[in-house]
Coordinates of C-alpha atoms in Angstrom, one line a residue:
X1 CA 0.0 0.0 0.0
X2 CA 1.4 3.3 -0.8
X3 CA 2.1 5.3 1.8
X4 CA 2.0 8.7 0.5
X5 CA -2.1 8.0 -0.3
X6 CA -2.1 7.6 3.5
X7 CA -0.6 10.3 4.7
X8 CA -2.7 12.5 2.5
X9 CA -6.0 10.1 3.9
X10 CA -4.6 11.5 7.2
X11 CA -4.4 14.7 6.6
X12 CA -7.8 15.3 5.0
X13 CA -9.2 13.2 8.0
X14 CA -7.3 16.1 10.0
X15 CA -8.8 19.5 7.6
X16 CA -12.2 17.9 6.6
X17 CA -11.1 19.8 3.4
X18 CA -9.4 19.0 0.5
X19 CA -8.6 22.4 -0.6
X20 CA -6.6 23.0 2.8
X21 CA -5.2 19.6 2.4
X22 CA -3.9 20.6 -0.9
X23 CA -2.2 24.0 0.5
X24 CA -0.8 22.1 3.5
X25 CA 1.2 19.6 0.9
X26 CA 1.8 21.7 -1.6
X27 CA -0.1 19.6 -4.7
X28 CA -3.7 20.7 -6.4
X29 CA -6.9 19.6 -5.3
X30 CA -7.6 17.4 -8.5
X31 CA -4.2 15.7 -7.0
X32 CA -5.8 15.2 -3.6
X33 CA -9.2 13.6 -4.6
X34 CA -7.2 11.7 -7.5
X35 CA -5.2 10.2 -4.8
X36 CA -8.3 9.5 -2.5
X37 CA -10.0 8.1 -4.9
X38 CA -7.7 5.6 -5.7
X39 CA -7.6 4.8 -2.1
X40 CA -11.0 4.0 -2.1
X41 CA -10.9 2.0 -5.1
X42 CA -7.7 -0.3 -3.2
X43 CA -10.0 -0.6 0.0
X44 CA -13.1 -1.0 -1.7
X45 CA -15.0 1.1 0.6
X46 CA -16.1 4.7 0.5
X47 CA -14.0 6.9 3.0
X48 CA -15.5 10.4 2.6
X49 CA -18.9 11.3 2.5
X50 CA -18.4 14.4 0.4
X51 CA -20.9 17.5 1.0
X52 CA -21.0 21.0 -0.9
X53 CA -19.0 22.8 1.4
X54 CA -17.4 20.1 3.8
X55 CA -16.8 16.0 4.0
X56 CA -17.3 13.8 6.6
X57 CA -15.6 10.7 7.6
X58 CA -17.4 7.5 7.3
X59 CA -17.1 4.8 9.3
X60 CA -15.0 2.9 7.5
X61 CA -12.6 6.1 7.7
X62 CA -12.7 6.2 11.3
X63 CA -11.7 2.6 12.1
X64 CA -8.6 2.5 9.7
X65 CA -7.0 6.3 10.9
X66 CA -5.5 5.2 14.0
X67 CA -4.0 1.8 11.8
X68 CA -3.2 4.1 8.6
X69 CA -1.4 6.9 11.3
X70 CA 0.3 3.9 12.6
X71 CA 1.7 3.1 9.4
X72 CA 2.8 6.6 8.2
X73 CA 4.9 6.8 11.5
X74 CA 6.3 3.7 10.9
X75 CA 7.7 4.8 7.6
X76 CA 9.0 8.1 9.0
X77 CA 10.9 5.7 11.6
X78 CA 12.6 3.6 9.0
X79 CA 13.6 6.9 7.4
X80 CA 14.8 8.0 10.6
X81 CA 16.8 5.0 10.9
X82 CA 18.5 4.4 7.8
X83 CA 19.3 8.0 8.2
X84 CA 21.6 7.3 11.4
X85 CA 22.9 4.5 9.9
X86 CA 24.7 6.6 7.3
X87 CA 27.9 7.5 7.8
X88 CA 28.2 11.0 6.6
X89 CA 28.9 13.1 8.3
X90 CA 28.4 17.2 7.1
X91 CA 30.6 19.5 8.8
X92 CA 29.4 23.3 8.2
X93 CA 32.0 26.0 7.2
X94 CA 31.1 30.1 8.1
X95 CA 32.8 33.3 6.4
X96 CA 36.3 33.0 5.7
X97 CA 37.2 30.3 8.4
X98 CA 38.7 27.3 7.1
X99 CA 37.8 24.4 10.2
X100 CA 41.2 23.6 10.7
X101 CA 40.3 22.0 14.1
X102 CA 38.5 20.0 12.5
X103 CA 41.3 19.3 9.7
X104 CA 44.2 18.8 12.4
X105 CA 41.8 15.8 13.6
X106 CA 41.1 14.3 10.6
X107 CA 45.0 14.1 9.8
X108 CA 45.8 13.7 13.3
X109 CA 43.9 10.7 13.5
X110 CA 43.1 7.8 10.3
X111 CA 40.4 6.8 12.2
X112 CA 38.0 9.7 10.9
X113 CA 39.0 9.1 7.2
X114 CA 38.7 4.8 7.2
X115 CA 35.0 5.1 10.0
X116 CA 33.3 8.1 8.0
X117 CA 32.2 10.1 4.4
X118 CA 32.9 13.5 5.8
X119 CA 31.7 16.6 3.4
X120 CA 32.2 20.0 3.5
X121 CA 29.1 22.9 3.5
X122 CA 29.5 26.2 3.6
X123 CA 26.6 28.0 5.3
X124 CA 25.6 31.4 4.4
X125 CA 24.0 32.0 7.8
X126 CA 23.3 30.6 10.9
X127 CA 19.5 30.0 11.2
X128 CA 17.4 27.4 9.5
X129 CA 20.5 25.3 8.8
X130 CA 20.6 22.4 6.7
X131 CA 19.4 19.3 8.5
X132 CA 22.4 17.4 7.2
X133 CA 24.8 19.5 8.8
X134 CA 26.3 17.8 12.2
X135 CA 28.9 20.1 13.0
X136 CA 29.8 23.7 12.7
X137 CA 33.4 24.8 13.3
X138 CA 33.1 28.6 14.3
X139 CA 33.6 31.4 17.0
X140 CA 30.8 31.4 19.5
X141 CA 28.1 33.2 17.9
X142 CA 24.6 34.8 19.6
X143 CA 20.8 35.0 18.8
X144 CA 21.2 33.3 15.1
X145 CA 22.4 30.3 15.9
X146 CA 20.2 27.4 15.7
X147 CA 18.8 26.1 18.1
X148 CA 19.1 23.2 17.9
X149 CA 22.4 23.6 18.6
X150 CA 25.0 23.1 21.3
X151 CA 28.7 24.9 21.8
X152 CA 31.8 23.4 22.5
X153 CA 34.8 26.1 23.4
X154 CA 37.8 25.3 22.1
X155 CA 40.4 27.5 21.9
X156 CA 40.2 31.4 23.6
X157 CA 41.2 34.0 20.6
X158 CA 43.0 37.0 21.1
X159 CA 41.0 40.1 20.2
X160 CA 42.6 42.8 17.0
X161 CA 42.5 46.4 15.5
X162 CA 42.8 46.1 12.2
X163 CA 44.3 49.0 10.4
X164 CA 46.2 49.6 7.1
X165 CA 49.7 50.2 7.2
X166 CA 50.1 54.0 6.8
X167 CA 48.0 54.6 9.5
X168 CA 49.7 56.3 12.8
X169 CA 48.4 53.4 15.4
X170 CA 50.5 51.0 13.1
X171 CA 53.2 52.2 15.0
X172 CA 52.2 51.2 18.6
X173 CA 52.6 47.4 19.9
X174 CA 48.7 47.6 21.5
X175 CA 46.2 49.8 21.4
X176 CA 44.3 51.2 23.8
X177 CA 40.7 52.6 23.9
X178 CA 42.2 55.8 24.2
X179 CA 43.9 55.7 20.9
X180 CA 40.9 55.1 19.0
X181 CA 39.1 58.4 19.9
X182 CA 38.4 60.2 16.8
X183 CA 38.3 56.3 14.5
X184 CA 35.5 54.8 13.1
X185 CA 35.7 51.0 14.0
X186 CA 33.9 48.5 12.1
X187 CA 32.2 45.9 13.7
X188 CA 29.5 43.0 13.0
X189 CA 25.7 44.0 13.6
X190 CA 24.2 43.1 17.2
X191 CA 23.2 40.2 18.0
X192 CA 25.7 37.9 15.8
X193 CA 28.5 37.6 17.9
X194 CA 29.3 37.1 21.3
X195 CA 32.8 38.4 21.7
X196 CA 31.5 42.1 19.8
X197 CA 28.5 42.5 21.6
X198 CA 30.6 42.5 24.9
X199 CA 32.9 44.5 23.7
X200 CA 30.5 47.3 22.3
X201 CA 29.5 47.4 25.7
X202 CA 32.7 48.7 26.9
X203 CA 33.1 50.4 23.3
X204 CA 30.0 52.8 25.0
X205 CA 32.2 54.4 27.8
X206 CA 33.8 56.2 24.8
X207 CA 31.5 58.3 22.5
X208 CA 34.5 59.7 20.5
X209 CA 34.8 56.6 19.2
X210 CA 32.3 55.8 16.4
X211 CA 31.2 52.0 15.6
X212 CA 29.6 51.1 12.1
X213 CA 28.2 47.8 12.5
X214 CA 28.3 46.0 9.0
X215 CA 26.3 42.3 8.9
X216 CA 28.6 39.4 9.1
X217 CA 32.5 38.9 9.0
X218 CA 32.5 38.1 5.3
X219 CA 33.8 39.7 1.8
X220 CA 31.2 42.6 1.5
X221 CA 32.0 43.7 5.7
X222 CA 35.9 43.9 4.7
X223 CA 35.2 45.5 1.3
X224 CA 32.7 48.0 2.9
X225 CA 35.3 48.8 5.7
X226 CA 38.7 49.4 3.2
X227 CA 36.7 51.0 1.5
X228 CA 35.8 53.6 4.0
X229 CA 39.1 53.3 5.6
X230 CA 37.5 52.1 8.9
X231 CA 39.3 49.9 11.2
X232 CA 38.1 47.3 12.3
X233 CA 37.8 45.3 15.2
X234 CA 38.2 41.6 14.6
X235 CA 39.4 38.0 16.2
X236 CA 42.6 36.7 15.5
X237 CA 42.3 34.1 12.5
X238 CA 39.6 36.0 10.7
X239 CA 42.0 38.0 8.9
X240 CA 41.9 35.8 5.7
X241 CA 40.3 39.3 3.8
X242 CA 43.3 41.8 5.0
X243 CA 46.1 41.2 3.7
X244 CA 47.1 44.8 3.2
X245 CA 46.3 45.2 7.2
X246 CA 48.6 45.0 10.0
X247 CA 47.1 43.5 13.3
X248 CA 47.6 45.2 16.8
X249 CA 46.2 43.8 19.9
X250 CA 43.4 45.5 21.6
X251 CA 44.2 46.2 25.7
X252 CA 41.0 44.4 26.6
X253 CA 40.2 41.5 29.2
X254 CA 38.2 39.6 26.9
X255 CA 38.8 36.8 24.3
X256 CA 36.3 35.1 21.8
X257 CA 35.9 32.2 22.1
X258 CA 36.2 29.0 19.2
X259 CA 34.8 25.9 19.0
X260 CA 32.8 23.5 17.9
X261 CA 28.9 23.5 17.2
X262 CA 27.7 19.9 17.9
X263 CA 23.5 19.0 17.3
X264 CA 22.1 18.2 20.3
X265 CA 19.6 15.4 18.8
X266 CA 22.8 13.6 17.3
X267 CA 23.0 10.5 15.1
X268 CA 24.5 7.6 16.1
X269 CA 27.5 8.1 13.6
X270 CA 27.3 11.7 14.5
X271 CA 28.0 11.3 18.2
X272 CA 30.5 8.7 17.5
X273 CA 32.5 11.0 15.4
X274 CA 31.9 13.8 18.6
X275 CA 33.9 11.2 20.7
X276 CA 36.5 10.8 18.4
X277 CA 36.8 14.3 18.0
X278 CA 37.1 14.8 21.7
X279 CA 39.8 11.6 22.2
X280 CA 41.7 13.1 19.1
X281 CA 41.8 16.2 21.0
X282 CA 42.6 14.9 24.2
X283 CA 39.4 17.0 25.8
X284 CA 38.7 14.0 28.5

């Protein structure tokens, strides 16, 4: 029995309607009763009782929903579980960051390369990601991260003025918030990232210092801010767009931090690459 005929029977048996059955799955109504129809016809028994404006369930349709719910959940189940059995696993790639935790483990240990497919996504974003991806290899962002989502910290990053070389802070080993009275600094928009929002906030006890806060850390931010000869305020490793920039570090008692984004509903092959990861890395 086909199984798709099924779930629509359950959904009109849900709506009453066939029209808002067709909106809900995205096919046309002639597709709906088609497929009801046909149904029928298999069963040999009328399910619907259909009415000008509404239909009603007979009793024939009442007795097999519970079994024919039953047997769409069962497919979705065997999905589910040839899905964990796979053994790809998707790791996610953000801005300009290659993962190169993630790389040191793979050629760290053989293990990864002869247990698991491992491929390679770049995301454009971090809401309403892909549900193949298992892990993303990034610095700990804010509100847009999935949620479905959990953060590993890895590594504590070191927090930069970028600046081209001509200009007079070039010349100093740090820099102070005092030295960047009278700068524009460019910075990504609220809400992305953890380490800039807690820095804004101490960015605020100096209004001579202007912030321009640009969407994400990726070509158009560093494009926009050379082109307006901002500096910028950035991690260390997320410099892959400056090469004409010279780093100094920012006096500041804060670091971002780097890690590892991990699902929290995991595959099996999933969570049994996160424990390799965390062996290969010596994290127990």
């Amino acid at each position: 029995m086909d199984t798709r005929r099924l779930n629509i029977f359950v959904d009109v048996c849900k709506t009453k309607n066939f029209s808002e059955t067709a909106r809900r799955l995205y096919v046309t109504r002639s597709a709906i009763i088609q497929q009801i129809n046909k149904l029928e016809e298999e069963l040999d028994t009328k399910l619907f009782e259909r009415e000008t404006h509404s239909i009603k369930l007979t009793e024939a349709a009442k007795r097999i929903l519970p079994l024919a719910k039953k047997m769409v959940s069962l497919e979705d189940d065997m999905v589910d579980i040839v899905s964990s059995l796979s053994k790809t696993i998707t790791i996610g790639t953000i801005f300009a960051k290659q993962p190169i935790l993630m790389n040191k483990a793979i050629a760290k240990n053989v293990d990864f390369r002869h247990k698991f497919n491992i491929e390679f996504e770049m995301l454009y974003g971090l809401t309403n990601i892909n549900p193949d991806i298992d892990f993303i290899e990034t610095y700990e962002a804010n509100k847009l991260i999935d949620d479905a989502f959990d953060f590993l910290p890895l590594l504590y990053k070191n927090i930069y003025i970028a600046m081209p070389e001509n200009n007079p802070l070039s010349k100093k080993q740090t820099i102070d918030f005092d030295d960047l009275k009278g700068y524009s600094v460019a910075m990504v928009q609220n809400g992305i990232s953890v380490m800039s929002d807690s820095i804004k906030e101490q960015f605020d006890h100096y209004p001579e210092i202007t912030i321009k806060n640009y969407g994400v850390y990726d070509s158009a931010f560093f494009a926009k801010a050379q082109y307006n000869n901002y500096l910028i305020c950035i991690a260390d490793g997320i410099e892959a767009n400056l090469k004409s920039y010279v780093f100094r570090p920012l006096n500041i008692d804060l670091k971002a931090q780097y890690g590892l984004y991990y699902r929290k509903d995991a595959s099996e092959p999933a969570k049994k690459f996160y424990n390799l990861l965390v062996e290969t890395w010596d994290l127990k």
